[in-house]
Short mmCIF file of C-alpha atoms in Angstrom, two decimals:
data_model
loop_
_atom_site.label_atom_id
_atom_site.label_comp_id
_atom_site.label_asym_id
_atom_site.label_seq_id
_atom_site.Cartn_x
_atom_site.Cartn_y
_atom_site.Cartn_z
CA MET A 35 0.02 -0.01 0.05
CA VAL A 36 1.67 3.25 -1.18
CA SER A 37 0.60 6.53 0.61
CA THR A 38 2.05 10.03 0.75
CA LEU A 39 3.47 10.94 4.18
CA ALA A 40 4.26 14.58 3.05
CA GLY A 41 4.60 16.99 0.10
CA SER A 42 2.58 17.62 -3.00
CA ALA A 43 4.44 19.81 -5.44
CA SER A 44 7.85 21.39 -6.07
CA GLY A 45 8.48 24.47 -3.76
CA TYR A 46 8.99 25.23 -0.25
CA THR A 47 6.25 25.35 2.48
CA ASP A 48 6.20 23.83 5.97
CA GLY A 49 2.84 22.38 6.82
CA THR A 50 1.11 19.00 7.55
CA GLY A 51 0.94 16.21 5.06
CA THR A 52 0.35 17.25 1.41
CA SER A 53 0.18 20.76 2.20
CA ALA A 54 3.81 20.94 2.66
CA LYS A 55 6.13 21.28 -0.30
CA PHE A 56 9.89 19.83 -1.17
CA ALA A 57 12.12 20.66 -3.98
CA TYR A 58 14.01 17.48 -5.01
CA PRO A 59 14.32 15.72 -1.75
CA SER A 60 17.20 13.29 -2.16
CA GLY A 61 17.69 11.44 1.24
CA VAL A 62 15.78 10.50 4.30
CA ALA A 63 16.63 8.98 7.77
CA VAL A 64 14.28 7.99 10.74
CA ASP A 65 15.19 8.43 14.25
CA GLY A 66 14.06 6.23 17.29
CA ALA A 67 10.84 8.43 17.81
CA GLY A 68 9.62 7.89 14.27
CA ASN A 69 10.61 11.45 13.11
CA VAL A 70 11.84 11.46 9.50
CA TYR A 71 14.63 13.83 8.44
CA VAL A 72 14.83 14.89 4.77
CA ALA A 73 17.68 16.28 2.78
CA ASP A 74 15.70 18.83 0.85
CA GLY A 75 18.15 19.26 -1.93
CA SER A 76 17.04 22.29 -4.03
CA ASN A 77 15.76 24.21 -1.02
CA HIS A 78 19.12 23.70 0.66
CA ARG A 79 17.40 22.73 3.86
CA ILE A 80 17.15 19.79 6.38
CA ARG A 81 13.51 19.12 6.95
CA LYS A 82 11.70 17.25 9.72
CA ILE A 83 8.51 15.16 9.48
CA THR A 84 6.96 14.12 12.71
CA ALA A 85 5.14 10.85 13.13
CA SER A 86 1.77 12.71 12.77
CA GLY A 87 2.91 14.33 9.47
CA VAL A 88 3.96 17.71 10.52
CA VAL A 89 6.72 19.25 8.29
CA SER A 90 9.20 21.75 9.72
CA THR A 91 12.52 23.21 8.76
CA LEU A 92 15.29 21.58 11.08
CA ALA A 93 18.15 23.66 9.73
CA GLY A 94 19.24 25.62 6.72
CA SER A 95 17.74 28.67 4.90
CA ALA A 96 19.58 29.37 1.66
CA TYR A 97 22.50 28.39 -0.71
CA GLY A 98 25.70 28.87 0.91
CA TYR A 99 28.01 27.60 3.69
CA THR A 100 27.56 28.75 7.16
CA ASP A 101 27.55 26.95 10.59
CA GLY A 102 24.94 28.03 13.02
CA THR A 103 21.86 27.02 14.73
CA GLY A 104 18.66 26.11 12.88
CA THR A 105 17.82 28.45 9.93
CA SER A 106 20.90 30.54 10.55
CA ALA A 107 23.09 27.68 8.96
CA LYS A 108 23.44 27.32 5.22
CA PHE A 109 23.92 24.29 2.90
CA LYS A 110 24.50 23.81 -0.72
CA ASN A 111 22.26 20.96 -2.02
CA PRO A 112 22.34 18.61 0.68
CA TYR A 113 22.15 15.13 -0.63
CA GLY A 114 21.77 12.53 2.17
CA VAL A 115 21.14 12.29 5.86
CA ALA A 116 21.81 9.78 8.61
CA VAL A 117 20.66 9.71 12.40
CA ASP A 118 22.82 8.29 15.36
CA GLY A 119 21.56 6.58 18.38
CA ALA A 120 21.90 9.89 20.39
CA GLY A 121 19.63 11.72 17.79
CA ASN A 122 22.38 13.79 16.08
CA VAL A 123 21.79 14.25 12.35
CA TYR A 124 24.50 13.89 9.77
CA VAL A 125 24.21 15.69 6.35
CA GLY A 126 26.17 15.17 3.13
CA ASP A 127 26.46 18.66 1.97
CA TYR A 128 27.08 17.96 -1.78
CA ASN A 129 28.33 21.07 -3.16
CA ASN A 130 30.13 22.25 0.00
CA HIS A 131 32.10 18.89 -0.05
CA SER A 132 31.41 18.63 3.65
CA ILE A 133 29.83 16.25 6.25
CA ARG A 134 27.74 18.51 8.54
CA LYS A 135 26.45 17.60 11.87
CA ILE A 136 23.29 18.87 13.44
CA THR A 137 23.21 18.40 17.33
CA LEU A 138 19.85 17.88 19.20
CA SER A 139 19.87 17.88 22.95
CA ALA A 140 18.49 14.75 24.61
CA GLY A 141 14.60 14.94 24.88
CA SER A 142 14.51 18.26 22.94
CA ALA A 143 11.80 19.35 20.70
CA GLU A 144 10.91 22.50 19.01
CA THR A 145 9.36 24.68 21.70
CA THR A 146 7.47 26.81 19.16
CA GLU A 147 6.35 26.27 15.59
CA THR A 148 4.14 27.99 13.00
CA ILE A 149 2.23 25.89 10.50
CA THR A 150 0.13 27.05 7.52
CA ALA A 151 -2.39 24.58 6.30
CA ASN A 152 -5.04 24.40 3.48
CA VAL A 153 -7.41 21.53 4.01
CA CYS A 154 -10.68 20.16 2.93
CA ASP A 155 -13.59 19.88 5.61
CA SER A 156 -11.46 19.63 8.68
CA TYR A 157 -8.01 19.74 10.14
CA THR A 158 -6.59 17.34 12.94
CA SER A 159 -3.74 18.86 15.05
CA PRO A 160 -0.89 16.47 15.94
CA SER A 161 -2.28 16.49 19.58
CA GLY A 162 -5.57 15.17 18.18
CA LYS A 163 -7.70 18.33 18.31
CA THR A 164 -10.00 18.91 15.20
CA TRP A 165 -10.88 22.15 13.80
CA THR A 166 -13.58 22.77 11.08
CA THR A 167 -13.20 26.44 10.41
CA SER A 168 -10.67 28.78 9.10
CA ASN A 169 -8.84 30.69 11.93
CA THR A 170 -5.40 30.92 13.75
CA TYR A 171 -5.08 28.10 16.29
CA SER A 172 -2.59 27.45 19.27
CA ASP A 173 -2.07 23.96 20.46
CA THR A 174 0.35 22.23 22.78
CA ILE A 175 2.07 18.81 21.76
CA PRO A 176 3.36 16.87 24.76
CA ASN A 177 6.20 14.43 24.36
CA THR A 178 7.51 11.77 26.81
CA ALA A 179 10.51 13.91 28.06
CA GLY A 180 8.03 16.50 29.10
CA CYS A 181 9.46 19.01 26.76
CA ASP A 182 6.31 20.15 25.06
CA SER A 183 5.94 21.87 21.69
CA VAL A 184 3.76 24.77 21.09
CA ILE A 185 2.48 25.20 17.68
CA THR A 186 0.55 28.00 15.81
CA VAL A 187 -1.61 26.94 12.95
CA ASN A 188 -2.71 29.26 10.31
CA LEU A 189 -5.59 27.35 9.03
CA THR A 190 -7.72 27.77 5.89
CA VAL A 191 -10.52 25.35 5.67
CA ARG A 192 -12.43 24.77 2.28
CA TYR A 193 -15.63 22.70 1.86
CA LYS A 194 -16.87 20.30 -0.72
CA SER A 195 -19.87 22.04 -2.15
CA SER A 196 -22.47 21.83 -4.83
CA PHE A 197 -24.35 24.75 -6.24
CA SER A 198 -26.49 25.72 -9.31
CA PHE A 199 -26.85 28.86 -11.26
CA ALA A 200 -28.36 30.16 -14.53
CA GLU A 201 -26.23 31.89 -17.22
CA THR A 202 -27.27 33.46 -20.39
CA VAL A 203 -24.37 34.26 -22.84
CA TYR A 204 -23.66 34.89 -26.50
CA GLU A 205 -22.01 32.07 -28.47
CA THR A 206 -19.97 30.17 -25.89
CA PHE A 207 -19.72 29.82 -22.17
CA THR A 208 -16.43 28.78 -20.34
CA SER A 209 -16.86 26.98 -17.03
CA PRO A 210 -14.65 27.74 -14.12
CA SER A 211 -12.89 24.40 -14.74
CA GLY A 212 -12.12 25.40 -18.40
CA LYS A 213 -14.79 23.51 -20.26
CA THR A 214 -16.50 25.24 -23.04
CA TRP A 215 -20.16 24.89 -24.05
CA THR A 216 -21.66 26.34 -27.25
CA ASN A 217 -25.42 25.03 -26.88
CA SER A 218 -28.09 25.75 -24.37
CA GLY A 219 -28.74 23.01 -21.89
CA THR A 220 -28.08 21.93 -18.37
CA TYR A 221 -24.63 20.89 -17.65
CA LEU A 222 -22.73 19.42 -14.74
CA ASP A 223 -19.02 20.13 -14.01
CA THR A 224 -16.48 19.55 -11.34
CA ILE A 225 -14.14 22.26 -10.10
CA PRO A 226 -11.02 20.97 -8.51
CA ASN A 227 -8.89 22.86 -5.94
CA ASP A 228 -5.46 22.29 -4.68
CA VAL A 229 -6.65 20.34 -1.54
CA ASN A 230 -8.81 17.93 -3.34
CA CYS A 231 -12.04 19.81 -2.06
CA ASP A 232 -13.89 19.84 -5.16
CA SER A 233 -17.08 21.62 -6.03
CA ILE A 234 -19.81 20.35 -8.21
CA ILE A 235 -21.79 22.86 -10.13
CA THR A 236 -24.90 22.71 -12.32
CA VAL A 237 -25.27 25.24 -15.02
CA ASP A 238 -28.62 26.21 -16.45
CA LEU A 239 -27.06 27.55 -19.78
CA THR A 240 -28.96 29.71 -22.43
CA VAL A 241 -26.80 30.37 -25.44
CA ILE A 242 -27.76 33.15 -27.90
CA ASN A 243 -26.37 33.02 -31.27
CA LYS A 244 -26.09 36.58 -32.66
CA LEU A 245 -26.05 37.04 -36.37
CA PHE A 246 -25.59 40.39 -38.33
CA VAL A 247 -27.19 41.26 -41.80
CA ASP A 248 -26.46 44.05 -44.07
CA THR A 249 -27.78 44.17 -47.63
CA ASP A 250 -24.89 46.65 -48.55
CA GLY A 251 -22.22 44.53 -46.94
CA SER A 252 -20.11 41.48 -47.85
CA SER A 253 -21.12 37.84 -47.61
CA GLY A 254 -19.38 37.24 -44.34
CA THR A 255 -19.88 34.96 -41.41
CA GLY A 256 -22.44 37.17 -39.82
CA LYS A 257 -20.62 37.30 -36.47
CA SER A 258 -20.11 41.03 -36.56
CA TRP A 259 -21.24 44.20 -38.54
CA GLY A 260 -17.82 44.01 -40.12
CA THR A 261 -18.30 40.38 -41.17
CA SER A 262 -22.16 40.69 -41.90
CA MET A 263 -24.19 38.35 -44.04
CA LYS A 264 -25.62 39.95 -47.10
CA THR A 265 -28.92 38.10 -47.29
CA LEU A 266 -31.50 37.60 -44.73
CA ASP A 267 -32.37 34.28 -46.07
CA ASP A 268 -28.87 33.01 -45.29
CA ALA A 269 -28.96 34.43 -41.64
CA ILE A 270 -32.59 32.77 -41.13
CA LYS A 271 -31.23 29.35 -42.37
CA VAL A 272 -28.36 29.46 -39.79
CA ALA A 273 -30.64 30.51 -37.06
CA ASN A 274 -33.05 27.60 -37.94
CA ALA A 275 -30.21 25.04 -37.94
CA THR A 276 -29.22 25.88 -34.30
CA GLY A 277 -31.18 24.61 -31.40
CA ASN A 278 -30.22 27.86 -29.43
CA HIS A 279 -31.96 31.11 -28.91
CA ALA A 280 -30.92 33.31 -31.99
CA GLU A 281 -30.88 36.98 -32.46
CA ILE A 282 -30.75 38.37 -36.09
CA TRP A 283 -29.85 41.97 -36.20
CA VAL A 284 -30.80 43.52 -39.49
CA ARG A 285 -29.38 46.83 -40.79
CA LYS A 286 -31.61 49.35 -42.57
CA GLY A 287 -32.34 48.56 -46.11
CA MET A 288 -34.74 46.52 -48.28
CA TYR A 289 -34.65 42.69 -48.14
CA TYR A 290 -36.56 40.40 -50.50
CA PRO A 291 -37.26 36.72 -49.94
CA GLY A 292 -35.15 34.77 -52.57
CA GLY A 293 -33.62 37.89 -53.95
CA GLN A 294 -35.30 40.76 -55.87
CA SER A 295 -34.68 39.19 -59.31
CA SER A 296 -36.42 35.91 -58.06
CA SER A 297 -39.38 34.84 -60.08
CA ASN A 298 -40.73 32.27 -57.61
CA ARG A 299 -43.72 33.59 -56.02
CA ASP A 300 -43.46 30.76 -53.30
CA SER A 301 -40.31 32.40 -51.99
CA ALA A 302 -40.58 33.51 -48.40
CA PHE A 303 -38.53 34.16 -45.26
CA LEU A 304 -39.11 31.00 -43.38
CA ILE A 305 -38.47 30.76 -39.74
CA THR A 306 -38.70 27.31 -38.00
CA ASN A 307 -36.71 27.91 -35.00
CA PRO A 308 -39.21 28.87 -32.18
CA ASN A 309 -36.65 31.15 -30.35
CA VAL A 310 -35.52 33.49 -33.00
CA GLU A 311 -35.52 37.35 -32.47
CA LEU A 312 -35.62 38.98 -35.79
CA LEU A 313 -34.72 42.69 -35.14
CA GLY A 314 -34.40 45.54 -37.60
CA GLY A 315 -33.86 49.30 -37.33
CA PHE A 316 -30.00 49.21 -36.98
CA SER A 317 -27.56 51.51 -38.59
CA GLY A 318 -24.88 49.14 -38.43
CA THR A 319 -22.69 50.40 -35.55
CA GLU A 320 -24.83 49.35 -32.60
CA THR A 321 -23.86 46.96 -29.77
CA GLU A 322 -27.04 46.76 -27.85
CA PRO A 323 -30.68 46.62 -29.55
CA GLY A 324 -31.70 49.64 -27.22
CA GLN A 325 -29.20 51.60 -29.34
CA ARG A 326 -31.37 51.47 -32.33
CA ASN A 327 -33.22 54.50 -34.07
CA GLN A 328 -35.92 52.47 -36.00
CA THR A 329 -37.45 55.51 -37.50
CA ALA A 330 -34.17 56.75 -38.90
CA ASN A 331 -33.21 53.24 -40.12
CA PRO A 332 -36.16 51.61 -41.63
CA THR A 333 -35.78 47.84 -42.26
CA ILE A 334 -38.19 46.70 -44.84
CA LEU A 335 -39.05 43.01 -45.79
CA CYS A 336 -40.56 43.35 -49.28
CA GLY A 337 -42.38 41.01 -51.49
CA ASP A 338 -42.02 42.94 -54.73
CA ILE A 339 -39.79 40.64 -56.63
CA GLY A 340 -39.70 40.32 -60.29
CA THR A 341 -41.08 43.31 -62.17
CA THR A 342 -41.06 46.29 -59.83
CA ASN A 343 -44.45 47.63 -58.84
CA ASP A 344 -46.19 44.65 -60.47
CA SER A 345 -48.15 42.95 -57.75
CA SER A 346 -49.14 39.98 -60.03
CA ASP A 347 -45.56 38.54 -59.60
CA ASN A 348 -45.12 39.34 -55.99
CA VAL A 349 -44.51 36.69 -53.47
CA TYR A 350 -47.59 35.10 -51.82
CA HIS A 351 -46.08 35.46 -48.43
CA VAL A 352 -43.19 37.70 -47.16
CA LEU A 353 -42.73 35.81 -43.79
CA ILE A 354 -43.76 32.38 -42.85
CA ILE A 355 -43.43 31.33 -39.23
CA ALA A 356 -43.58 27.67 -38.87
CA PRO A 357 -41.82 26.69 -35.68
CA ASN A 358 -40.49 23.12 -34.97
CA GLY A 359 -43.04 22.29 -32.33
CA SER A 360 -46.60 23.32 -31.37
CA ASP A 361 -45.92 27.09 -30.92
CA ILE A 362 -43.33 29.79 -30.95
CA GLY A 363 -41.11 29.94 -27.92
CA PRO A 364 -40.87 32.44 -25.11
CA ASN A 365 -38.02 34.32 -26.73
CA PHE A 366 -39.60 34.73 -30.20
CA LYS A 367 -39.80 38.37 -31.33
CA LEU A 368 -40.28 40.40 -34.42
CA ASP A 369 -39.35 44.02 -33.84
CA GLY A 370 -38.30 47.13 -35.90
CA LEU A 371 -39.45 45.69 -39.13
CA THR A 372 -41.83 46.77 -41.95
CA PHE A 373 -43.44 44.26 -44.20
CA LYS A 374 -44.78 45.15 -47.41
CA ASN A 375 -46.02 44.11 -50.99
CA GLY A 376 -46.85 40.56 -50.19
CA ASN A 377 -49.87 39.28 -52.54
CA ALA A 378 -51.71 36.25 -51.07
CA ASP A 379 -53.85 35.74 -54.23
CA GLY A 380 -52.97 32.01 -54.94
CA SER A 381 -55.37 29.19 -54.35
CA THR A 382 -52.97 26.21 -53.50
CA LYS A 383 -51.95 25.16 -49.90
CA ILE A 384 -48.50 25.54 -48.61
CA HIS A 385 -46.69 22.30 -47.86
CA LEU A 386 -43.54 22.77 -45.55
CA ARG A 387 -40.79 20.39 -44.99
CA LYS A 388 -39.34 20.66 -41.55
#
């Protein structure tokens, strides 16, 4: 059975268990009390792990060569450690080409120590106390020699959670975990954090596809005014093909179903997506529908195809709304549009293929 006593990623942090960090530990030794001593090579320190998993710095602070007490001493890439029967720690100080000795007095223990811990749900101190809220705590850890240690724990507790929210976006939504969704729906996602205290989210997502149309523009993708589609027919086809709520922004001008030169009187703007917003009255610079001046920018859907001003060849229907389903959806809207010159003088029924 393999488990992690301490450490989680490259770095330098004292703490408990996986909240601690090492940088290329290269040697370990264990004393008679079950304490583990680690040559933390790239941190140039000797680290101590108690039997309960508390990691502290026994000696060393930075790259160099200095004898001294505790963190006033310096090492250069310590590589190995050993412990004798008296509890003294011996260090192979690799780049100082030296064997260093760390002397511990009999029965000694750190009298004070500060720990920073980030945990999920709860934290158990080496003395056995359990804390479940973020705070700064003090605790006393007794030992058999009566030389107790007093620790200060700067504790951050995170909690496993689940929550739901609704979001309405244009085109795409990126979850906090990095996942990207482009269609409306209800999605589940897991947001991990560094202490494995994951959050589960439910996103009720509404994606709106926005399309831009300009009869004087070029035949673009329709994703902006600068890349607008030239024909309204093309934009409606794209909106019909998506299952999303779609907004079609139409710049001022005259728009003919099938094109002005068409001779097909059955031509019509056909909407089958029940959640289309067909909006006119734009000048071609707006970023919000509320910025429109519909009087100054008339958007006309005209059925006068073929011979101009000859109603006998006009389309039967300028616009047909035939939603896939029993009725239009809650987001359906026609606004800022003028309809003219349809001529429903035919006698045959319309048969639509959906």
